[in-house]
Amino acid sequence: MNIILQASLQTLNKSEVILKQLCNTQLCDATVSPYYSSIGTHLRHILDFYDCILKGAPNNMVDLTARSRNKRVEEDCHEALNYLKKIIDHLKAFQFNETQLIRVVDDLGTGKIEIPYTYGALLSQANSHTIHHYAIINYIFDRLHIKINDSDFGFNPSTPKESLINK
């Protein structure tokens, strides 16, 4: 299996660990300022990003603005786990050439644009994007006084371990 896919799967597996530790009330709690987003909205957003990649792969055209935004995934741990399993299963079977060019549609703030990518770059971005959202989720955990059993959750693998110890 490709190293980029292995990294993504390793990162996504953290979603299963946290979903199994949460109840639905915690998943959809949007009381933390300043953004008032929930753990569920961030997890759904992460999974939607991968879903866009997988749906667009057959045509080598990925539209990151065409997310499914299934509200049930944001509110129900069981639904979120099912969506996660679907994404992981599809990623495990995903065959690609990491240097193959694809077209990606995104909105960077000025409207939709088409950007040339490679599958390797897009999957690498998806993994980094996931870790970024895990950091936000970790902030929400802290404010909601939710403890999880993963001391490096939300930290980029390149973060020096001594930084994790001193937190």
JSON list of C-alpha atoms in Angstrom, two decimals:
[
{"chain": "A", "resi": 1, "resn": "MET", "atom": "CA", "xyz": [0.00, 0.00, 0.00]},
{"chain": "A", "resi": 2, "resn": "ASN", "atom": "CA", "xyz": [1.14, 3.53, -0.81]},
{"chain": "A", "resi": 3, "resn": "ILE", "atom": "CA", "xyz": [2.84, 5.40, 2.09]},
{"chain": "A", "resi": 4, "resn": "ILE", "atom": "CA", "xyz": [0.54, 8.42, 1.69]},
{"chain": "A", "resi": 5, "resn": "LEU", "atom": "CA", "xyz": [-2.54, 6.20, 1.99]},
{"chain": "A", "resi": 6, "resn": "GLN", "atom": "CA", "xyz": [-1.00, 4.46, 5.01]},
{"chain": "A", "resi": 7, "resn": "ALA", "atom": "CA", "xyz": [-0.52, 7.83, 6.70]},
{"chain": "A", "resi": 8, "resn": "SER", "atom": "CA", "xyz": [-4.09, 8.87, 5.92]},
{"chain": "A", "resi": 9, "resn": "LEU", "atom": "CA", "xyz": [-5.50, 5.61, 7.24]},
{"chain": "A", "resi": 10, "resn": "GLN", "atom": "CA", "xyz": [-3.39, 5.86, 10.40]},
{"chain": "A", "resi": 11, "resn": "THR", "atom": "CA", "xyz": [-4.64, 9.41, 10.95]},
{"chain": "A", "resi": 12, "resn": "LEU", "atom": "CA", "xyz": [-8.28, 8.56, 10.17]},
{"chain": "A", "resi": 13, "resn": "ASN", "atom": "CA", "xyz": [-8.20, 5.63, 12.60]},
{"chain": "A", "resi": 14, "resn": "LYS", "atom": "CA", "xyz": [-7.98, 8.23, 15.38]},
{"chain": "A", "resi": 15, "resn": "SER", "atom": "CA", "xyz": [-11.54, 9.24, 14.44]},
{"chain": "A", "resi": 16, "resn": "GLU", "atom": "CA", "xyz": [-12.78, 5.76, 15.32]},
{"chain": "A", "resi": 17, "resn": "VAL", "atom": "CA", "xyz": [-11.01, 5.88, 18.67]},
{"chain": "A", "resi": 18, "resn": "ILE", "atom": "CA", "xyz": [-12.61, 9.19, 19.64]},
{"chain": "A", "resi": 19, "resn": "LEU", "atom": "CA", "xyz": [-16.06, 8.32, 18.26]},
{"chain": "A", "resi": 20, "resn": "LYS", "atom": "CA", "xyz": [-16.12, 5.22, 20.45]},
{"chain": "A", "resi": 21, "resn": "GLN", "atom": "CA", "xyz": [-15.40, 7.40, 23.51]},
{"chain": "A", "resi": 22, "resn": "LEU", "atom": "CA", "xyz": [-18.12, 9.99, 22.84]},
{"chain": "A", "resi": 23, "resn": "CYS", "atom": "CA", "xyz": [-21.87, 10.08, 23.28]},
{"chain": "A", "resi": 24, "resn": "ASN", "atom": "CA", "xyz": [-24.13, 11.83, 20.77]},
{"chain": "A", "resi": 25, "resn": "THR", "atom": "CA", "xyz": [-24.58, 14.81, 23.09]},
{"chain": "A", "resi": 26, "resn": "GLN", "atom": "CA", "xyz": [-20.81, 15.40, 23.17]},
{"chain": "A", "resi": 27, "resn": "LEU", "atom": "CA", "xyz": [-20.51, 14.87, 19.41]},
{"chain": "A", "resi": 28, "resn": "CYS", "atom": "CA", "xyz": [-22.95, 17.64, 18.56]},
{"chain": "A", "resi": 29, "resn": "ASP", "atom": "CA", "xyz": [-22.19, 20.08, 21.42]},
{"chain": "A", "resi": 30, "resn": "ALA", "atom": "CA", "xyz": [-21.57, 23.45, 19.71]},
{"chain": "A", "resi": 31, "resn": "THR", "atom": "CA", "xyz": [-21.21, 25.62, 22.82]},
{"chain": "A", "resi": 32, "resn": "VAL", "atom": "CA", "xyz": [-17.46, 26.34, 22.60]},
{"chain": "A", "resi": 33, "resn": "SER", "atom": "CA", "xyz": [-16.55, 29.84, 21.49]},
{"chain": "A", "resi": 34, "resn": "PRO", "atom": "CA", "xyz": [-15.45, 31.55, 19.38]},
{"chain": "A", "resi": 35, "resn": "TYR", "atom": "CA", "xyz": [-16.72, 29.44, 16.45]},
{"chain": "A", "resi": 36, "resn": "TYR", "atom": "CA", "xyz": [-19.46, 27.35, 18.09]},
{"chain": "A", "resi": 37, "resn": "SER", "atom": "CA", "xyz": [-18.71, 24.33, 15.95]},
{"chain": "A", "resi": 38, "resn": "SER", "atom": "CA", "xyz": [-19.01, 20.78, 17.21]},
{"chain": "A", "resi": 39, "resn": "ILE", "atom": "CA", "xyz": [-16.75, 17.76, 17.17]},
{"chain": "A", "resi": 40, "resn": "GLY", "atom": "CA", "xyz": [-19.29, 16.20, 14.80]},
{"chain": "A", "resi": 41, "resn": "THR", "atom": "CA", "xyz": [-19.13, 19.04, 12.28]},
{"chain": "A", "resi": 42, "resn": "HIS", "atom": "CA", "xyz": [-15.35, 18.76, 12.14]},
{"chain": "A", "resi": 43, "resn": "LEU", "atom": "CA", "xyz": [-15.41, 14.97, 11.77]},
{"chain": "A", "resi": 44, "resn": "ARG", "atom": "CA", "xyz": [-18.06, 15.17, 9.06]},
{"chain": "A", "resi": 45, "resn": "HIS", "atom": "CA", "xyz": [-16.01, 17.82, 7.25]},
{"chain": "A", "resi": 46, "resn": "ILE", "atom": "CA", "xyz": [-12.89, 15.61, 7.37]},
{"chain": "A", "resi": 47, "resn": "LEU", "atom": "CA", "xyz": [-14.77, 12.63, 5.98]},
{"chain": "A", "resi": 48, "resn": "ASP", "atom": "CA", "xyz": [-16.49, 14.73, 3.31]},
{"chain": "A", "resi": 49, "resn": "PHE", "atom": "CA", "xyz": [-13.06, 15.85, 2.06]},
{"chain": "A", "resi": 50, "resn": "TYR", "atom": "CA", "xyz": [-12.01, 12.22, 1.51]},
{"chain": "A", "resi": 51, "resn": "ASP", "atom": "CA", "xyz": [-15.41, 11.38, 0.05]},
{"chain": "A", "resi": 52, "resn": "CYS", "atom": "CA", "xyz": [-14.95, 14.10, -2.58]},
{"chain": "A", "resi": 53, "resn": "ILE", "atom": "CA", "xyz": [-11.58, 12.64, -3.53]},
{"chain": "A", "resi": 54, "resn": "LEU", "atom": "CA", "xyz": [-12.97, 9.13, -3.86]},
{"chain": "A", "resi": 55, "resn": "LYS", "atom": "CA", "xyz": [-16.05, 10.22, -5.83]},
{"chain": "A", "resi": 56, "resn": "GLY", "atom": "CA", "xyz": [-13.99, 12.28, -8.26]},
{"chain": "A", "resi": 57, "resn": "ALA", "atom": "CA", "xyz": [-11.21, 9.78, -8.80]},
{"chain": "A", "resi": 58, "resn": "PRO", "atom": "CA", "xyz": [-12.83, 7.85, -11.69]},
{"chain": "A", "resi": 59, "resn": "ASN", "atom": "CA", "xyz": [-12.92, 11.06, -13.75]},
{"chain": "A", "resi": 60, "resn": "ASN", "atom": "CA", "xyz": [-9.65, 12.53, -12.44]},
{"chain": "A", "resi": 61, "resn": "MET", "atom": "CA", "xyz": [-11.77, 15.54, -11.39]},
{"chain": "A", "resi": 62, "resn": "VAL", "atom": "CA", "xyz": [-12.26, 16.23, -7.68]},
{"chain": "A", "resi": 63, "resn": "ASP", "atom": "CA", "xyz": [-14.66, 18.96, -6.59]},
{"chain": "A", "resi": 64, "resn": "LEU", "atom": "CA", "xyz": [-13.89, 19.81, -2.98]},
{"chain": "A", "resi": 65, "resn": "THR", "atom": "CA", "xyz": [-16.89, 22.15, -2.88]},
{"chain": "A", "resi": 66, "resn": "ALA", "atom": "CA", "xyz": [-19.33, 19.30, -3.60]},
{"chain": "A", "resi": 67, "resn": "ARG", "atom": "CA", "xyz": [-19.39, 17.87, -0.08]},
{"chain": "A", "resi": 68, "resn": "SER", "atom": "CA", "xyz": [-22.35, 15.80, 1.11]},
{"chain": "A", "resi": 69, "resn": "ARG", "atom": "CA", "xyz": [-22.69, 17.57, 4.49]},
{"chain": "A", "resi": 70, "resn": "ASN", "atom": "CA", "xyz": [-24.83, 14.81, 6.01]},
{"chain": "A", "resi": 71, "resn": "LYS", "atom": "CA", "xyz": [-26.18, 16.35, 9.23]},
{"chain": "A", "resi": 72, "resn": "ARG", "atom": "CA", "xyz": [-26.75, 12.90, 10.79]},
{"chain": "A", "resi": 73, "resn": "VAL", "atom": "CA", "xyz": [-23.00, 12.25, 10.71]},
{"chain": "A", "resi": 74, "resn": "GLU", "atom": "CA", "xyz": [-22.53, 15.39, 12.81]},
{"chain": "A", "resi": 75, "resn": "GLU", "atom": "CA", "xyz": [-25.08, 14.31, 15.42]},
{"chain": "A", "resi": 76, "resn": "ASP", "atom": "CA", "xyz": [-24.91, 10.53, 15.71]},
{"chain": "A", "resi": 77, "resn": "CYS", "atom": "CA", "xyz": [-21.77, 8.60, 16.64]},
{"chain": "A", "resi": 78, "resn": "HIS", "atom": "CA", "xyz": [-23.10, 5.45, 14.94]},
{"chain": "A", "resi": 79, "resn": "GLU", "atom": "CA", "xyz": [-23.71, 7.33, 11.66]},
{"chain": "A", "resi": 80, "resn": "ALA", "atom": "CA", "xyz": [-20.27, 8.92, 11.91]},
{"chain": "A", "resi": 81, "resn": "LEU", "atom": "CA", "xyz": [-18.64, 5.52, 12.50]},
{"chain": "A", "resi": 82, "resn": "ASN", "atom": "CA", "xyz": [-20.47, 4.08, 9.48]},
{"chain": "A", "resi": 83, "resn": "TYR", "atom": "CA", "xyz": [-19.32, 6.98, 7.27]},
{"chain": "A", "resi": 84, "resn": "LEU", "atom": "CA", "xyz": [-15.77, 6.61, 8.59]},
{"chain": "A", "resi": 85, "resn": "LYS", "atom": "CA", "xyz": [-15.79, 2.86, 7.87]},
{"chain": "A", "resi": 86, "resn": "LYS", "atom": "CA", "xyz": [-17.06, 3.51, 4.32]},
{"chain": "A", "resi": 87, "resn": "ILE", "atom": "CA", "xyz": [-14.27, 6.03, 3.67]},
{"chain": "A", "resi": 88, "resn": "ILE", "atom": "CA", "xyz": [-11.59, 3.77, 5.17]},
{"chain": "A", "resi": 89, "resn": "ASP", "atom": "CA", "xyz": [-12.79, 0.74, 3.17]},
{"chain": "A", "resi": 90, "resn": "HIS", "atom": "CA", "xyz": [-12.73, 2.77, -0.06]},
{"chain": "A", "resi": 91, "resn": "LEU", "atom": "CA", "xyz": [-9.28, 4.19, 0.72]},
{"chain": "A", "resi": 92, "resn": "LYS", "atom": "CA", "xyz": [-7.91, 0.70, 1.36]},
{"chain": "A", "resi": 93, "resn": "ALA", "atom": "CA", "xyz": [-9.08, -0.33, -2.12]},
{"chain": "A", "resi": 94, "resn": "PHE", "atom": "CA", "xyz": [-8.08, 2.94, -3.80]},
{"chain": "A", "resi": 95, "resn": "GLN", "atom": "CA", "xyz": [-5.59, 2.44, -6.63]},
{"chain": "A", "resi": 96, "resn": "PHE", "atom": "CA", "xyz": [-3.75, 5.49, -7.90]},
{"chain": "A", "resi": 97, "resn": "ASN", "atom": "CA", "xyz": [-0.46, 6.77, -9.22]},
{"chain": "A", "resi": 98, "resn": "GLU", "atom": "CA", "xyz": [0.71, 9.46, -6.81]},
{"chain": "A", "resi": 99, "resn": "THR", "atom": "CA", "xyz": [2.30, 11.51, -9.60]},
{"chain": "A", "resi": 100, "resn": "GLN", "atom": "CA", "xyz": [-0.75, 11.36, -11.89]},
{"chain": "A", "resi": 101, "resn": "LEU", "atom": "CA", "xyz": [-2.21, 14.78, -12.63]},
{"chain": "A", "resi": 102, "resn": "ILE", "atom": "CA", "xyz": [-5.81, 15.45, -11.68]},
{"chain": "A", "resi": 103, "resn": "ARG", "atom": "CA", "xyz": [-8.03, 18.53, -11.65]},
{"chain": "A", "resi": 104, "resn": "VAL", "atom": "CA", "xyz": [-9.28, 19.83, -8.33]},
{"chain": "A", "resi": 105, "resn": "VAL", "atom": "CA", "xyz": [-12.07, 22.38, -7.94]},
{"chain": "A", "resi": 106, "resn": "ASP", "atom": "CA", "xyz": [-11.98, 24.44, -4.77]},
{"chain": "A", "resi": 107, "resn": "ASP", "atom": "CA", "xyz": [-13.06, 27.83, -3.50]},
{"chain": "A", "resi": 108, "resn": "LEU", "atom": "CA", "xyz": [-10.16, 29.67, -1.91]},
{"chain": "A", "resi": 109, "resn": "GLY", "atom": "CA", "xyz": [-12.31, 32.67, -1.07]},
{"chain": "A", "resi": 110, "resn": "THR", "atom": "CA", "xyz": [-12.79, 34.24, -4.48]},
{"chain": "A", "resi": 111, "resn": "GLY", "atom": "CA", "xyz": [-15.10, 31.68, -6.05]},
{"chain": "A", "resi": 112, "resn": "LYS", "atom": "CA", "xyz": [-14.53, 28.24, -7.52]},
{"chain": "A", "resi": 113, "resn": "ILE", "atom": "CA", "xyz": [-11.29, 27.65, -9.38]},
{"chain": "A", "resi": 114, "resn": "GLU", "atom": "CA", "xyz": [-9.74, 24.61, -11.01]},
{"chain": "A", "resi": 115, "resn": "ILE", "atom": "CA", "xyz": [-6.26, 23.69, -9.80]},
{"chain": "A", "resi": 116, "resn": "PRO", "atom": "CA", "xyz": [-3.90, 21.05, -11.22]},
{"chain": "A", "resi": 117, "resn": "TYR", "atom": "CA", "xyz": [-2.81, 18.56, -8.54]},
{"chain": "A", "resi": 118, "resn": "THR", "atom": "CA", "xyz": [-1.34, 15.11, -8.28]},
{"chain": "A", "resi": 119, "resn": "TYR", "atom": "CA", "xyz": [-3.05, 12.36, -6.30]},
{"chain": "A", "resi": 120, "resn": "GLY", "atom": "CA", "xyz": [-0.06, 12.34, -3.97]},
{"chain": "A", "resi": 121, "resn": "ALA", "atom": "CA", "xyz": [-0.40, 16.07, -3.28]},
{"chain": "A", "resi": 122, "resn": "LEU", "atom": "CA", "xyz": [-4.17, 15.87, -2.78]},
{"chain": "A", "resi": 123, "resn": "LEU", "atom": "CA", "xyz": [-4.01, 12.90, -0.40]},
{"chain": "A", "resi": 124, "resn": "SER", "atom": "CA", "xyz": [-1.16, 14.54, 1.49]},
{"chain": "A", "resi": 125, "resn": "GLN", "atom": "CA", "xyz": [-3.29, 17.68, 1.80]},
{"chain": "A", "resi": 126, "resn": "ALA", "atom": "CA", "xyz": [-6.23, 15.58, 3.02]},
{"chain": "A", "resi": 127, "resn": "ASN", "atom": "CA", "xyz": [-4.06, 14.07, 5.75]},
{"chain": "A", "resi": 128, "resn": "SER", "atom": "CA", "xyz": [-2.74, 17.46, 6.87]},
{"chain": "A", "resi": 129, "resn": "HIS", "atom": "CA", "xyz": [-6.27, 18.87, 6.70]},
{"chain": "A", "resi": 130, "resn": "THR", "atom": "CA", "xyz": [-7.44, 16.05, 8.99]},
{"chain": "A", "resi": 131, "resn": "ILE", "atom": "CA", "xyz": [-4.69, 16.74, 11.53]},
{"chain": "A", "resi": 132, "resn": "HIS", "atom": "CA", "xyz": [-5.57, 20.46, 11.45]},
{"chain": "A", "resi": 133, "resn": "HIS", "atom": "CA", "xyz": [-9.21, 19.66, 12.25]},
{"chain": "A", "resi": 134, "resn": "TYR", "atom": "CA", "xyz": [-8.10, 17.24, 14.96]},
{"chain": "A", "resi": 135, "resn": "ALA", "atom": "CA", "xyz": [-6.28, 20.17, 16.58]},
{"chain": "A", "resi": 136, "resn": "ILE", "atom": "CA", "xyz": [-9.55, 22.13, 16.61]},
{"chain": "A", "resi": 137, "resn": "ILE", "atom": "CA", "xyz": [-11.40, 19.08, 17.97]},
{"chain": "A", "resi": 138, "resn": "ASN", "atom": "CA", "xyz": [-8.73, 18.81, 20.67]},
{"chain": "A", "resi": 139, "resn": "TYR", "atom": "CA", "xyz": [-9.45, 22.43, 21.62]},
{"chain": "A", "resi": 140, "resn": "ILE", "atom": "CA", "xyz": [-13.16, 21.59, 21.86]},
{"chain": "A", "resi": 141, "resn": "PHE", "atom": "CA", "xyz": [-12.31, 18.53, 24.00]},
{"chain": "A", "resi": 142, "resn": "ASP", "atom": "CA", "xyz": [-10.38, 20.76, 26.37]},
{"chain": "A", "resi": 143, "resn": "ARG", "atom": "CA", "xyz": [-13.19, 23.29, 26.72]},
{"chain": "A", "resi": 144, "resn": "LEU", "atom": "CA", "xyz": [-15.80, 20.56, 27.22]},
{"chain": "A", "resi": 145, "resn": "HIS", "atom": "CA", "xyz": [-13.52, 18.76, 29.73]},
{"chain": "A", "resi": 146, "resn": "ILE", "atom": "CA", "xyz": [-13.48, 15.59, 27.62]},
{"chain": "A", "resi": 147, "resn": "LYS", "atom": "CA", "xyz": [-10.40, 13.45, 28.14]},
{"chain": "A", "resi": 148, "resn": "ILE", "atom": "CA", "xyz": [-9.28, 11.08, 25.40]},
{"chain": "A", "resi": 149, "resn": "ASN", "atom": "CA", "xyz": [-6.65, 8.38, 25.52]},
{"chain": "A", "resi": 150, "resn": "ASP", "atom": "CA", "xyz": [-4.32, 9.75, 22.84]},
{"chain": "A", "resi": 151, "resn": "SER", "atom": "CA", "xyz": [-1.63, 12.17, 23.98]},
{"chain": "A", "resi": 152, "resn": "ASP", "atom": "CA", "xyz": [-0.64, 13.21, 20.45]},
{"chain": "A", "resi": 153, "resn": "PHE", "atom": "CA", "xyz": [-4.17, 13.67, 19.06]},
{"chain": "A", "resi": 154, "resn": "GLY", "atom": "CA", "xyz": [-4.33, 16.91, 17.08]},
{"chain": "A", "resi": 155, "resn": "PHE", "atom": "CA", "xyz": [-0.58, 17.31, 16.78]},
{"chain": "A", "resi": 156, "resn": "ASN", "atom": "CA", "xyz": [1.27, 17.08, 13.50]},
{"chain": "A", "resi": 157, "resn": "PRO", "atom": "CA", "xyz": [3.73, 14.15, 13.42]},
{"chain": "A", "resi": 158, "resn": "SER", "atom": "CA", "xyz": [6.53, 16.69, 12.90]},
{"chain": "A", "resi": 159, "resn": "THR", "atom": "CA", "xyz": [5.75, 18.36, 16.26]},
{"chain": "A", "resi": 160, "resn": "PRO", "atom": "CA", "xyz": [8.69, 17.71, 18.60]},
{"chain": "A", "resi": 161, "resn": "LYS", "atom": "CA", "xyz": [7.63, 15.20, 21.25]},
{"chain": "A", "resi": 162, "resn": "GLU", "atom": "CA", "xyz": [8.94, 17.46, 24.04]},
{"chain": "A", "resi": 163, "resn": "SER", "atom": "CA", "xyz": [6.26, 19.97, 22.99]},
{"chain": "A", "resi": 164, "resn": "LEU", "atom": "CA", "xyz": [3.63, 17.34, 23.67]},
{"chain": "A", "resi": 165, "resn": "ILE", "atom": "CA", "xyz": [5.07, 16.56, 27.09]},
{"chain": "A", "resi": 166, "resn": "ASN", "atom": "CA", "xyz": [5.01, 20.21, 28.17]},
{"chain": "A", "resi": 167, "resn": "LYS", "atom": "CA", "xyz": [1.40, 20.86, 27.23]}
]
